[in-house]
Short mmCIF file of C-alpha atoms in Angstrom, two decimals:
data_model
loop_
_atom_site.label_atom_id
_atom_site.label_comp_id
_atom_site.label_asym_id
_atom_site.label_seq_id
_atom_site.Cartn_x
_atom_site.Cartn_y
_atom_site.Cartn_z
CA UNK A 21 -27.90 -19.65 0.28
CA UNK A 22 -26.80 -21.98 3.10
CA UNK A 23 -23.38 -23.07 1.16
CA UNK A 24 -22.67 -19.50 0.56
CA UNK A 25 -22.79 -18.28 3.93
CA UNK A 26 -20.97 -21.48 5.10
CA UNK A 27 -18.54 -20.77 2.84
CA UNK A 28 -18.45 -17.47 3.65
CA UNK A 29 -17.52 -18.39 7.60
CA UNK A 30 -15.07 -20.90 6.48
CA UNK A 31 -13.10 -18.86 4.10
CA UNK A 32 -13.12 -15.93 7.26
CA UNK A 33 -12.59 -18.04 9.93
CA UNK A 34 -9.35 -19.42 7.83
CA UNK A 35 -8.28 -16.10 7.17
CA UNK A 36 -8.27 -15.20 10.69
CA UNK A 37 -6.81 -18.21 12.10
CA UNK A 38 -3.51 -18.26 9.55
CA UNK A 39 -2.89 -14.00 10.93
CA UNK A 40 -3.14 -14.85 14.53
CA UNK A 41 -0.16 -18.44 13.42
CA UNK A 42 2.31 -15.81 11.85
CA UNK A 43 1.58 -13.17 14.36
CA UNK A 44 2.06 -14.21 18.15
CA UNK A 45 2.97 -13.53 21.33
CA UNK A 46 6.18 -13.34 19.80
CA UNK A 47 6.07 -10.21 18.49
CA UNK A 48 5.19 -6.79 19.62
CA UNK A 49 3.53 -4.16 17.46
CA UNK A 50 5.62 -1.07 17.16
CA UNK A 51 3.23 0.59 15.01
CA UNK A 52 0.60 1.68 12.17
CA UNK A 53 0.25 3.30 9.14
CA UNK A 54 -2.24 4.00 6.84
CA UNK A 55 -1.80 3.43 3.16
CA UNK A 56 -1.00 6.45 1.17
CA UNK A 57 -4.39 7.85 0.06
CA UNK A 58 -2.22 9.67 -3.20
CA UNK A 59 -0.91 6.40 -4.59
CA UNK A 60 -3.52 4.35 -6.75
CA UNK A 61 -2.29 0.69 -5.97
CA UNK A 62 -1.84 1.31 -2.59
CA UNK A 63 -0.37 -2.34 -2.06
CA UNK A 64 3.97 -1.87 -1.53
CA UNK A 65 5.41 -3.63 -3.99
CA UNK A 66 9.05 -2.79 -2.80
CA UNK A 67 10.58 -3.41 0.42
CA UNK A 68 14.44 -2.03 1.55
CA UNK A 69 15.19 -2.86 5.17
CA UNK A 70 18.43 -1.80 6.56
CA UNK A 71 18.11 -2.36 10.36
CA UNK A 72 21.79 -0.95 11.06
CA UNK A 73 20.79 2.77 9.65
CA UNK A 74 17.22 1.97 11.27
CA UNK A 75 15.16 2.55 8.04
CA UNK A 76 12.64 1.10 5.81
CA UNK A 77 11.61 2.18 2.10
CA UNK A 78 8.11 1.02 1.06
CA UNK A 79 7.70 1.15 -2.85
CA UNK A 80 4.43 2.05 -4.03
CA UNK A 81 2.74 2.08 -7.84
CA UNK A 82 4.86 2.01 -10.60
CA UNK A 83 5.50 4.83 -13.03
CA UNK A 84 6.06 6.44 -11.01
CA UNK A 85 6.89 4.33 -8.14
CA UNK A 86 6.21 6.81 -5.04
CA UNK A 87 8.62 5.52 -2.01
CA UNK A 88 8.32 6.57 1.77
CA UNK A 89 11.23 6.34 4.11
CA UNK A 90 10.06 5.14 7.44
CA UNK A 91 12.40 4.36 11.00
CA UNK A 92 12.23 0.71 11.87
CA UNK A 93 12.21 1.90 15.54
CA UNK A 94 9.27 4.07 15.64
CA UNK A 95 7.55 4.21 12.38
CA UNK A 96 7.84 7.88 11.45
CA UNK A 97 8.15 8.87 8.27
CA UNK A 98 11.59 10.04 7.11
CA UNK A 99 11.25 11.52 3.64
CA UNK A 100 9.47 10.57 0.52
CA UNK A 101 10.67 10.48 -2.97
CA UNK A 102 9.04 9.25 -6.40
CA UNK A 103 11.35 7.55 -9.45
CA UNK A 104 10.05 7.22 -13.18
CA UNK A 105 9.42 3.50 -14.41
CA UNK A 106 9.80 0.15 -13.10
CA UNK A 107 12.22 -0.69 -10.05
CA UNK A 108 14.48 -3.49 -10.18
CA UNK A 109 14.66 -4.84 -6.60
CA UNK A 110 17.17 -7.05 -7.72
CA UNK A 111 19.64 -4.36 -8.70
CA UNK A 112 18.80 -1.54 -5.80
CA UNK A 113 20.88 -1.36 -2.65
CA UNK A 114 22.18 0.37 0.16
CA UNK A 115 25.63 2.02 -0.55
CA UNK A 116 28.16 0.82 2.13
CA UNK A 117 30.26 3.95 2.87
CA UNK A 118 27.31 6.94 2.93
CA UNK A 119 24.78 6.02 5.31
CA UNK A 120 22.26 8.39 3.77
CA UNK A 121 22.34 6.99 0.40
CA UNK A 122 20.10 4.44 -1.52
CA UNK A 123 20.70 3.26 -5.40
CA UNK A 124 17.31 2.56 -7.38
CA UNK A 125 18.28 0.45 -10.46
CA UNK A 126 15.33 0.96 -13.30
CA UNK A 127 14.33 -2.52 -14.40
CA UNK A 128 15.15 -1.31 -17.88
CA UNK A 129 18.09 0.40 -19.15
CA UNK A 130 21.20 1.48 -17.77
CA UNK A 131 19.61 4.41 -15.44
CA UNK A 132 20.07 4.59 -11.85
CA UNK A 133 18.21 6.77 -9.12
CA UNK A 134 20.77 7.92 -6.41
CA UNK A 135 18.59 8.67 -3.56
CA UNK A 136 19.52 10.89 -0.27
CA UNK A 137 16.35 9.61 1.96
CA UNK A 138 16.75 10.99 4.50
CA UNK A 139 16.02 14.37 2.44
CA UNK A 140 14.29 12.75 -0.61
CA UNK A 141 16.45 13.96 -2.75
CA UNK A 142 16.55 11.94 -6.21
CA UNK A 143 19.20 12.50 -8.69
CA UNK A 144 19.65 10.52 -11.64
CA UNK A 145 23.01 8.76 -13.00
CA UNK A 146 24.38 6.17 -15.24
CA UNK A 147 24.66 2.45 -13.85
CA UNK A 148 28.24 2.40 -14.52
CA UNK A 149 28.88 5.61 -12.33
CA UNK A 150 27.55 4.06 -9.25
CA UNK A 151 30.10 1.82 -6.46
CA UNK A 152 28.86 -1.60 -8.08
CA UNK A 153 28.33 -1.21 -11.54
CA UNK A 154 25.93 -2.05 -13.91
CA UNK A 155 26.21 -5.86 -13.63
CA UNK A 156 25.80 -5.70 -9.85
CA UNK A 157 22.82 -8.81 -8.79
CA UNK A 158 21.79 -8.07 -5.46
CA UNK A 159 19.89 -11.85 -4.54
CA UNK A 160 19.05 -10.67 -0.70
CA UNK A 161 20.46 -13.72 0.01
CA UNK A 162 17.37 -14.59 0.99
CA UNK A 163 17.08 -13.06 4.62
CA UNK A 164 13.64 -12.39 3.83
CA UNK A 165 10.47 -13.96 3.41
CA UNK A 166 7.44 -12.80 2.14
CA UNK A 167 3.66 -14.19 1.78
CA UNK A 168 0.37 -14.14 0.95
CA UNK A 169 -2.67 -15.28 3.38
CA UNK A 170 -5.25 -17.61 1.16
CA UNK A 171 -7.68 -15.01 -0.29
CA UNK A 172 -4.59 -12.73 -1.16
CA UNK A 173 -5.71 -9.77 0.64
CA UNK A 174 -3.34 -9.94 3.32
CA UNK A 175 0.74 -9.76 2.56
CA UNK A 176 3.40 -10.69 5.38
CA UNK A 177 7.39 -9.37 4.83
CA UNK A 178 9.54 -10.84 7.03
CA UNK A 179 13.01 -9.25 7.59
CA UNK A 180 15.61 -10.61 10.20
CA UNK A 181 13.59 -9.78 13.48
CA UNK A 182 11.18 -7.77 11.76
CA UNK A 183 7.43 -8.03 10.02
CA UNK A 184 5.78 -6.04 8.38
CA UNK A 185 2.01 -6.40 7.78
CA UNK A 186 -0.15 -5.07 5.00
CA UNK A 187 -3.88 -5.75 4.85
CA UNK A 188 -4.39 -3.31 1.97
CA UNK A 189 -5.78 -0.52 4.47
CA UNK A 190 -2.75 -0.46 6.83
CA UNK A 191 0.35 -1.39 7.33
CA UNK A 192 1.74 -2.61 10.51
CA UNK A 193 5.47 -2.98 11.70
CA UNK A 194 6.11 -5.73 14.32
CA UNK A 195 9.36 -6.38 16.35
CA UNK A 196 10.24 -10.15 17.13
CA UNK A 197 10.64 -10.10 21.34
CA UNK A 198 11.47 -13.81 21.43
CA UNK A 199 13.58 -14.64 19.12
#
């Protein structure tokens, strides 16, 4: 019994001292969420960041994959939208001329979710009718980082200036101040 609960301390105690390494003084909490009650994994799998149009999409589940459109500056919520089947990060990106507009590549296929979110409006096309293509890779180039904390229940997205924060109950959106 003794182990266990030293165990127990160590493995918390751990946990709490690798959250307060990645967040520090250095950042400043711009707000919270809770995690959508509708959606059964309630863990985002997908991330979009696009700091010039000042949005976020947070993928949720898959089939569908339920995705809320949030404002980097305030966290409000924007729109929401759901797609059918698996996402592709890879191959879904921000369109360059219309500001409003957000391509969801299906990770199988040649079917493409053109998105308005700041309505929610879904409408779905062919890969090859869309600005890149169908043999457009989108690698990030790697401007982001994400983790895991040890036990897994904890996942960090960094994004330029930008974290976001999920402990599986909430999710947080912090602002670098010192950069």
């Amino acid at each position: 019994m003794a182990i266990r609960l030293v165990l127990f301390f160590t493995i918390t105690l751990s946990s709490l001292s690798l959250h307060s390494q990645i967040i520090d003084n250095d950042y400043s909490k711009i707000g919270e969420i809770q995690s959508d009650p509708h959606v059964r994994d309630k863990l985002p799998f997908q991330f979009f960041v696009n700091v010039d149009r000042d949005i976020v999409l947070i993928g949720y589940g898959i089939k569908p994959t339920k995705f809320v459109a949030y404002r980097l500056s305030d966290w409000s919520v924007v729109s929401s939208f759901d797609t059918k089947g698996y996402v592709s990060e890879a191959k879904s990106y921000f369109d360059e001329e219309n500001n409003d507009i957000f391509y969801v590549k299906k990770s199988r296929g040649k079917s493409v979710f053109r998105v308005d979110f700041r309505t929610g409006y879904v409408e779905k096309m062919k890969c090859k009718e869309t600005p890149k293509g169908c043999d457009f890779y989108n690698s990030k180039d790697k401007d982001y980082v994400s983790l895991w904390d040890q036990n897994y229940s904890d996942f960090y997205f960094f994004y330029k200036s930008y974290l976001i924060f999920n402990n599986r109950k909430s999710i947080s959106l912090y602002k670098r101040i010192n950069p």
